[in-house]
Structures are given as C-alpha cells and as structure tokens.
Coordinates of C-alpha atoms and ligand atoms in Angstrom, one line a residue:
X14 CA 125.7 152.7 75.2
X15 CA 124.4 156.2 76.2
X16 CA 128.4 157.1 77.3
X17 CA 129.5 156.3 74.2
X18 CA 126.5 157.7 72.1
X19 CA 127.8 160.9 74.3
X20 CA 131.3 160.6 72.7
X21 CA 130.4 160.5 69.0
X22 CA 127.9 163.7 70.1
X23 CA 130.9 165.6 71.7
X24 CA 133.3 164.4 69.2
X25 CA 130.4 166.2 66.3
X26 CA 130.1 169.4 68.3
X27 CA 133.6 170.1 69.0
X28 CA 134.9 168.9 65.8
X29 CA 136.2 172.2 64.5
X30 CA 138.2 172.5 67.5
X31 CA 140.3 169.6 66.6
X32 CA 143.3 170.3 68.8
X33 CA 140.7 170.6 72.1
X34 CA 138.7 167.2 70.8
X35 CA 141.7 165.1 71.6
X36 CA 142.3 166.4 74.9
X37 CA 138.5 166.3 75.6
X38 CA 137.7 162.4 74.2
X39 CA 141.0 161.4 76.2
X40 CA 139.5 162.8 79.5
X41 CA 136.0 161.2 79.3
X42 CA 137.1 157.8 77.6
X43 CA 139.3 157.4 80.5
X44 CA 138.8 155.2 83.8
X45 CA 135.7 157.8 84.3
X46 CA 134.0 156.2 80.8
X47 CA 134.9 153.0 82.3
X48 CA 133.0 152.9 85.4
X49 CA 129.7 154.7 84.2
X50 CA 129.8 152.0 81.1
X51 CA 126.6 149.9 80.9
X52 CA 126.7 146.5 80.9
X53 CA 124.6 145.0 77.8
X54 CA 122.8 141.7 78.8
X55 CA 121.1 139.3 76.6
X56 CA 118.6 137.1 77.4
X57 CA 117.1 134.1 75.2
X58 CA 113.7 132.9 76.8
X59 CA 112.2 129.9 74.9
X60 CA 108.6 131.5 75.2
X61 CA 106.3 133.5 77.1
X62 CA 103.4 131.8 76.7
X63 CA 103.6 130.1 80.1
X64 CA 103.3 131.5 83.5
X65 CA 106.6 130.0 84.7
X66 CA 108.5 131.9 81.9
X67 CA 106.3 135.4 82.8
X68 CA 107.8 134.8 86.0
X69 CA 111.2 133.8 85.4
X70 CA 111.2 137.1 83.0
X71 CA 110.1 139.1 85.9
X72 CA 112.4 137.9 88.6
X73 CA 115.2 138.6 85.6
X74 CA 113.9 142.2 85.3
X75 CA 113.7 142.7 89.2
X76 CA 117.5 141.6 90.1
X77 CA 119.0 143.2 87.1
X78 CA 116.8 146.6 88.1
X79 CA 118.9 146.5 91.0
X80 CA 121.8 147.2 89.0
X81 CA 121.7 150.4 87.5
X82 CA 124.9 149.6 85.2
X83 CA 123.2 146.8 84.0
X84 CA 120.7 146.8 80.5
X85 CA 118.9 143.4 80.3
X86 CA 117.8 143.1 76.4
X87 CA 115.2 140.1 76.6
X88 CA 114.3 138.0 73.4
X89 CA 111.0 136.0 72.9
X90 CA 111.7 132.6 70.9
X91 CA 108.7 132.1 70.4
X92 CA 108.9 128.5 71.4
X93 CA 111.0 127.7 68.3
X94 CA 114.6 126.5 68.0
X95 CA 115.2 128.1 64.7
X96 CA 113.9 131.7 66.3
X97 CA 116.4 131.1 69.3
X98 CA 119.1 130.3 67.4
X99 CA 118.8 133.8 65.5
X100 CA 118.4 135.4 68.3
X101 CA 121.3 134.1 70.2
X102 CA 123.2 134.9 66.8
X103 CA 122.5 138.5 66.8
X104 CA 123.4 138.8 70.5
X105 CA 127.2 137.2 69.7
X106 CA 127.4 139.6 66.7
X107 CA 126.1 142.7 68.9
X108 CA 128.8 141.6 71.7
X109 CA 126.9 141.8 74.4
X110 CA 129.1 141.3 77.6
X111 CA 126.7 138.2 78.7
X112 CA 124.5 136.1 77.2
X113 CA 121.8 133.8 79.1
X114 CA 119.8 131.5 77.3
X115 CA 116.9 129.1 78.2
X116 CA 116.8 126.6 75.9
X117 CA 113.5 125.1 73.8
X118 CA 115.7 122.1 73.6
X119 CA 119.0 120.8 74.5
X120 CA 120.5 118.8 70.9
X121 CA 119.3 122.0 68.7
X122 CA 121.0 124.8 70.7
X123 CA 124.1 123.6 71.7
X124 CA 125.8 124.4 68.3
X125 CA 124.9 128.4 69.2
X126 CA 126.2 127.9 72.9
X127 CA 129.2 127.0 71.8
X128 CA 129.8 130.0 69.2
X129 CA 128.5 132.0 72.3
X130 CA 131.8 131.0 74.6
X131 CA 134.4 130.6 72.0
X132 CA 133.8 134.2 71.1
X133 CA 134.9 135.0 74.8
X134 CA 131.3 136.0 75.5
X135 CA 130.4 134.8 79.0
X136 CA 127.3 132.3 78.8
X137 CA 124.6 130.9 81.3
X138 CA 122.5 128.4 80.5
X139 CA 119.1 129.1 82.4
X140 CA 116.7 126.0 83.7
X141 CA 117.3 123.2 80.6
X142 CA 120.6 122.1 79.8
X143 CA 122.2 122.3 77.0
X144 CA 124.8 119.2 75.9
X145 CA 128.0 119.0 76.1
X146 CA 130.8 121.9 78.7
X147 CA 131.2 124.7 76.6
X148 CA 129.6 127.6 78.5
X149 CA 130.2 129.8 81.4
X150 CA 127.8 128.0 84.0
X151 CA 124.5 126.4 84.5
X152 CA 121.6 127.5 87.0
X153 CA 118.7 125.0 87.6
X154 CA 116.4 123.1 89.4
X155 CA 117.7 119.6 90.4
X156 CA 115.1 117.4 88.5
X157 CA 115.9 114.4 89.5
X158 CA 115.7 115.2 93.0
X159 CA 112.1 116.8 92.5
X160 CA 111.1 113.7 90.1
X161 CA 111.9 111.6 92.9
X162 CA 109.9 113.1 95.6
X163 CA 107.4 113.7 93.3
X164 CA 107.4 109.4 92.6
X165 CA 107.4 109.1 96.6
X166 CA 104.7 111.0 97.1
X167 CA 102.7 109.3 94.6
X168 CA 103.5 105.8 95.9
X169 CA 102.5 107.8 99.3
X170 CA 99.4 108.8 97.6
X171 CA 98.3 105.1 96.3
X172 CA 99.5 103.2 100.0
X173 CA 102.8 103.7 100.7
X174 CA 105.8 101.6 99.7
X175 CA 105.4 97.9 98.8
X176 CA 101.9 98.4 99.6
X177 CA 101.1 101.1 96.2
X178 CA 97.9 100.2 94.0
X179 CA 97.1 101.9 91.3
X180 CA 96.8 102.9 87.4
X181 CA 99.4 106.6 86.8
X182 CA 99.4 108.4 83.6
X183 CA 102.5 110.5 83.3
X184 CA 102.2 114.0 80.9
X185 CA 105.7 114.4 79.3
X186 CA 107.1 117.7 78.9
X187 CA 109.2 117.8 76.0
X188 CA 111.1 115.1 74.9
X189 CA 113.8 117.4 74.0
X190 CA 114.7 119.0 76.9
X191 CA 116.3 117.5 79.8
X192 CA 114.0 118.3 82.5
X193 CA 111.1 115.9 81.4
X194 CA 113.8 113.1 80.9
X195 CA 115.1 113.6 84.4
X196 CA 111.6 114.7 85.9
X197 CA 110.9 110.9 84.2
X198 CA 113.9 108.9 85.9
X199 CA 113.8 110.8 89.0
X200 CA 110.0 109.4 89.7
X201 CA 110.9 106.5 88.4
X202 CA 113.3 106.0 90.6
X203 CA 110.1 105.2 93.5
X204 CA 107.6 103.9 91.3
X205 CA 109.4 101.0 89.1
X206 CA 109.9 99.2 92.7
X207 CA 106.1 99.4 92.8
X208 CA 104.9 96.2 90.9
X209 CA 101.5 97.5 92.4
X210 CA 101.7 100.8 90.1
X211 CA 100.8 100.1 86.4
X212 CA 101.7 103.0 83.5
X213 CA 98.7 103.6 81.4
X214 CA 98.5 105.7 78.0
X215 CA 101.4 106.5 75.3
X216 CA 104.2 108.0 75.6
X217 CA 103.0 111.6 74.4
X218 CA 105.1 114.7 73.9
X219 CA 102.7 117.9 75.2
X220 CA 105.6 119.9 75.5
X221 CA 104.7 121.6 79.2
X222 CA 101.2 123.1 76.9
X223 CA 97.8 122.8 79.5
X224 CA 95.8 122.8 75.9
X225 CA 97.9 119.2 74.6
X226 CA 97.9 117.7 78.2
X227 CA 93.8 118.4 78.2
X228 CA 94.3 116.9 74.4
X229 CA 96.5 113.7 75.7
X230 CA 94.3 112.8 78.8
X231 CA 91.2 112.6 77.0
X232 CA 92.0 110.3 74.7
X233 CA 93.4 108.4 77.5
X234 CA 90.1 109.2 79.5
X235 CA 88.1 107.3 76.8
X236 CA 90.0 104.1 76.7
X237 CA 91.3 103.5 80.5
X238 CA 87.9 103.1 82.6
X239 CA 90.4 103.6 86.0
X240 CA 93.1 106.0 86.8
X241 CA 94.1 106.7 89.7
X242 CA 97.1 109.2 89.5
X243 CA 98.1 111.5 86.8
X244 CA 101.8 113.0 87.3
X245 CA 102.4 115.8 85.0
X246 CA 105.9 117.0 84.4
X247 CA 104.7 120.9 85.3
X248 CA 101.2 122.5 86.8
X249 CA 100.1 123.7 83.5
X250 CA 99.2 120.7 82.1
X251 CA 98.5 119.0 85.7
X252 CA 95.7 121.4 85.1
X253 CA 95.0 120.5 81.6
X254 CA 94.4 117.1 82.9
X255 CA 92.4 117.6 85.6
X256 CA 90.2 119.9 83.4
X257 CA 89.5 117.2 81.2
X258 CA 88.9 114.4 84.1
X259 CA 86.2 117.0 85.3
X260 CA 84.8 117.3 82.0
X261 CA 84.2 113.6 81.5
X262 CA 83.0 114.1 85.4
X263 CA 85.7 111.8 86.6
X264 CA 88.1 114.3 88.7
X265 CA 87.0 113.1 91.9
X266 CA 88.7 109.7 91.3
X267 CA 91.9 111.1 90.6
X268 CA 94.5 112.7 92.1
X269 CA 96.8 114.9 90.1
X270 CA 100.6 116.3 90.7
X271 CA 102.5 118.5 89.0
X272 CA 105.7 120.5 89.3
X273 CA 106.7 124.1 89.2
X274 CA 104.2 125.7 92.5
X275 CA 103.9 129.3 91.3
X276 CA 102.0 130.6 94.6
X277 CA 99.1 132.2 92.0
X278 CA 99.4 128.6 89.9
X279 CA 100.2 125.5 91.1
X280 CA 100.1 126.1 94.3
X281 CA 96.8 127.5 94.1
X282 CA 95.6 124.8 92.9
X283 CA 96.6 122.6 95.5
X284 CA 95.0 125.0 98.5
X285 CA 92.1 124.3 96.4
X286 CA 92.1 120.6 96.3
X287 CA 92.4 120.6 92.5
X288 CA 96.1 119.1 92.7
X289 CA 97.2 116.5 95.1
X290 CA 100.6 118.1 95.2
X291 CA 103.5 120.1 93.5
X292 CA 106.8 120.7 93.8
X293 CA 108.5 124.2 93.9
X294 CA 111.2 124.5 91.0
X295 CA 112.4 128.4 91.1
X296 CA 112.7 130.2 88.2
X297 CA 116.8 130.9 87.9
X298 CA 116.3 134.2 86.2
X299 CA 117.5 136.6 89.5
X300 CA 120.5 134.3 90.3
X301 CA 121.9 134.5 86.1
X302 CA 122.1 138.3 87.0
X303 CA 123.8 137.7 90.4
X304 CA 126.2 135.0 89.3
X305 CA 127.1 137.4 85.6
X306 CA 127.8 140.1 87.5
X307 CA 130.7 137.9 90.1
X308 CA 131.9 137.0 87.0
X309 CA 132.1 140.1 85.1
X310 CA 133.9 141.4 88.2
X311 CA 136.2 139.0 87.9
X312 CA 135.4 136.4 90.5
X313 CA 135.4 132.7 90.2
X314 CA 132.2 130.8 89.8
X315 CA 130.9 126.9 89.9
X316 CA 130.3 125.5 87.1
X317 CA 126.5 124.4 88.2
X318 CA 124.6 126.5 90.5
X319 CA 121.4 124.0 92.1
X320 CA 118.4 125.7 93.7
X321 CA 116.5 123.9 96.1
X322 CA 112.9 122.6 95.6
X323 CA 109.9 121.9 97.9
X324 CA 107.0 120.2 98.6
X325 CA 103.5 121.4 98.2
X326 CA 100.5 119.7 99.2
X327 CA 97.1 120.2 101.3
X328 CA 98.5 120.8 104.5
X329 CA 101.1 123.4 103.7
X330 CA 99.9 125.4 100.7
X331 CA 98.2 128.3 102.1
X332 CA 101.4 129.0 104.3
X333 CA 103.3 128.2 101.1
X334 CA 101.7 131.1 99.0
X335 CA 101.5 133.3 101.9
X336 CA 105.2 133.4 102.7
X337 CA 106.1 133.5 98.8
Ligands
LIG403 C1 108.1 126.5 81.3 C2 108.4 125.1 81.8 C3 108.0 125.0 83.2 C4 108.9 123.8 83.5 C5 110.2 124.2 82.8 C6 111.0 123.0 82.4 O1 108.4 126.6 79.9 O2 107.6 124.2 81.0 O3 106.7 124.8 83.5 O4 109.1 123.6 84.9 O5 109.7 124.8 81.6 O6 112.1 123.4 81.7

C-alpha cells in the first residue's frame, strides 16, 4: 500500500519530466517494489464480546507483528451473520491477498467462503467450520476429542464408569456452529453408556453468552430440586451457571465443567474451586498467520491443521496458568 501510494506520489512530482518518469516507475516497480510490497490480511472475527475472541484477536496481532510485510485489517461482526457476510464481501472486492474468517455459524457463511476461493483469494477458516471444501485450509480445535474427555471426566466426577450417578445439565453453544454439535457427541460418546447419568433441562441455545447460560440454569434451578453436574460447552457460561447455582445458594452441590481454559478465565476458575474442570482449546489465530504466509510463499499445506487440547482441573491448574 504505502510502495504503491509512493508510485502515484513520484509519478505526480515528476510528471513534467515525462521522458525520466518511465525510466523512474520502471526501476522502482521492479523486483525491488516486489519484495518491500505488503501483504494485506483480512480477518472476519464473529465478535469480541468474549474473552476467547479478545484473545484469539491478540495472539493474531502478535504473530502477524512478527512480520513486518504483513498488514492484518481485523473486522468485528458483531456477532451477526448478515454483518460477516458484508465484511467478508468487502475484503473479496478489496483483494486482499488472504482472507481468514471465524465463523458465527457454519450453514449462513459458506455461500461467502466460497466466493472467497473462487476469486483465487486464499481462505482459512478459523475455529468453526464452515460446510462443504471450498477454501484454502481449516485450523481448529478437535472437539470431539475435547467433548470426549470432557464426558470422561464427568462420568469420573459422578463414580467412574458403570458405576456414574447423577442428574447433568449440558449449556449448548450455538446450535449453528459445529463446535457445540461436536462438543455434544464427543461427551456423549462417555455419558450415553452411563444408564446411571440422567439429562435434565431443554435443549437451549445460549450461544457461548455467560448472561443466557445464568438465564437457562435458573430456570432449570427452579424446577430440578438435584443436579449434580453442569457441562457447559465453554467457561463463560460454566460461569454463568455456577453464578446462578450460588445465587439460589446451591453451588456447593454442583460441580461445573467447561471448555476453552484461558489461564486469567477458565482456568482461574478452576485453581479456585469454582469449576471442576476445563479443557484447553487454543485460539488458532497465530497459526492462520503462520500457515498464510507457507502458502503465500508458495508451499504446500494440509487441508486441516488440529491443535491439541488439555486437561485442567484442581491438581494441575496453578502449574497450568503459571506455564501459559
Ligand atoms: C468464543 C467461543 C469460545 C468457544 C468457541 C467455539 O466465541 O464461544 O468460547 O470455545 O467460540 O467456537
């Protein structure tokens, strides 16, 4: 941007010298021009509203810092499909040479996606999927992995395998984006076998919000006089939950696990016995700029790029957010 702002500057300047001007845009629009020329990055974030997504933002800003030919434009969403989409729109028609989006949801954006890569643009979808192939890569969590240790360690948590008692409420993210699904089915996975583990409360959207999950589990509060376990599909509204357990004066009875195990957040919250457990899921925002920038410079990358998870509970927290 600033090289070529430099051109249409020179070219005003030495104008009158018309003969010289070709000479002299030749020279600096050559190979030179090339290699100082910025890379313009584009970023859709669903929101900012949420820690995980101040962080993700952050560890985005901190890789692509580390790259001085690289400008990372950032766009808020707003938590809205229809803002995303216009955002993602004006990054295809400003050509920017990647995009990266992190979906609200997966059916509403892949439309967008897709205009993304067939205009030759490379694209990365960040942390929720998108449907369907057409795009550069995706970078996430494994969430079925992580839903399933999450399930073991609640069946842990209520006596083991074959042995589990116990009444769970489960806080859905958003149906719309894959990670609640698979966060669902992974825990699943160790709980169904469980005929000693019974699901109380609806089926309720709180869309990863701490304000709808305190909403959700005190409605469920007031009509189930036992629960025993409450598995949230993120620590924000494992929080929310346990916030409105302690305001009905029942948090004592209930142990509460949640996913995501921000050092400051989640995992905070376990060192300080409010969680039972959560479950690392790194933000994907530093790799995105690592994996653009192999293939800007031509090298070959996987489709699907996995980063790894962990466990977080009483006995290793502290160590967790000191090392993190
Ligand atoms: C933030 C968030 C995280 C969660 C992820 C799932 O928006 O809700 O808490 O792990 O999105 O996509």
């Amino acid at each position: 941007m600033d090289s070529k702002r430099r051109i249409i500057t020179a070219s005003l300047i030495a104008a009158p010298l018309a003969g010289a001007l070709g000479t002299f845009s030749a020279l600096i629009s050559q190979p030179a021009f090339a290699q100082q020329k910025k890379y313009r990055f584009g970023f859709s974030q669903v929101t900012t509203v949420e820690p995980w997504r101040v962080q993700f933002n952050k560890d985005m800003k901190a890789e692509a810092a580390k790259h001085p030919e690289v400008e990372l434009i950032i766009a808020d969403a707003g938590d809205r499909t229809d803002k995303q989409n216009a955002d993602m729109e004006n990054f295809i028609t400003q050509k920017m040479d990647a995009i990266f989006i992190s979906p609200k949801e997966s059916a509403g954006l892949t439309g967008v996606v897709e205009k993304a890569f067939k205009a030759g643009i490379p694209v990365f979808v960040l942390d929720r999927e998108v449907n369907g192939e057409q795009f550069t890569q995706f970078i996430g969590g494994d969430n079925v992995q992580i839903g399933e240790e999450a399930g073991n360690f609640i069946v842990k948590l209520t006596g083991g395998p074959g042995k589990a008692q116990g009444n769970l409420v489960e806080i859905w993210g958003g149906f719309g984006a894959q990670p609640a699904h698979d966060r669902h089915d992974g825990a699943d996975k160790a709980i169904a076998k469980e005929k000693g583990i019974k699901r109380v409360g609806e089926r309720v959207d709180c869309d990863w919000k701490q304000d709808k999950a305190y909403d959700y589990m005190k409605t469920v509060l007031r009509v189930q006089p036992k629960i025993d376990v409450v598995y949230a599909h993120n620590d924000p509204m494992a929080y929310g939950a346990y916030l409105a357990a302690k305001d009905a004066g029942r948090e004592k009875n209930i142990k509460f696990v949640g996913i995501d195990g921000l050092p400051q957040e989640g995992a905070t919250w376990v060192e300080q016995g409010l969680l039972a457990g959560t479950f690392m899921y790194p933000t994907p925002g530093a790799e995105g700029i690592r994996q653009s920038l192999k293939v800007l410079h031509g090298d070959k990358v996987p489709k699907k790029v996995t980063l790894p998870t962990q466990g977080i509970f009483a006995d290793n927290a502290k160590q967790y957010i000191a090392s993190h």
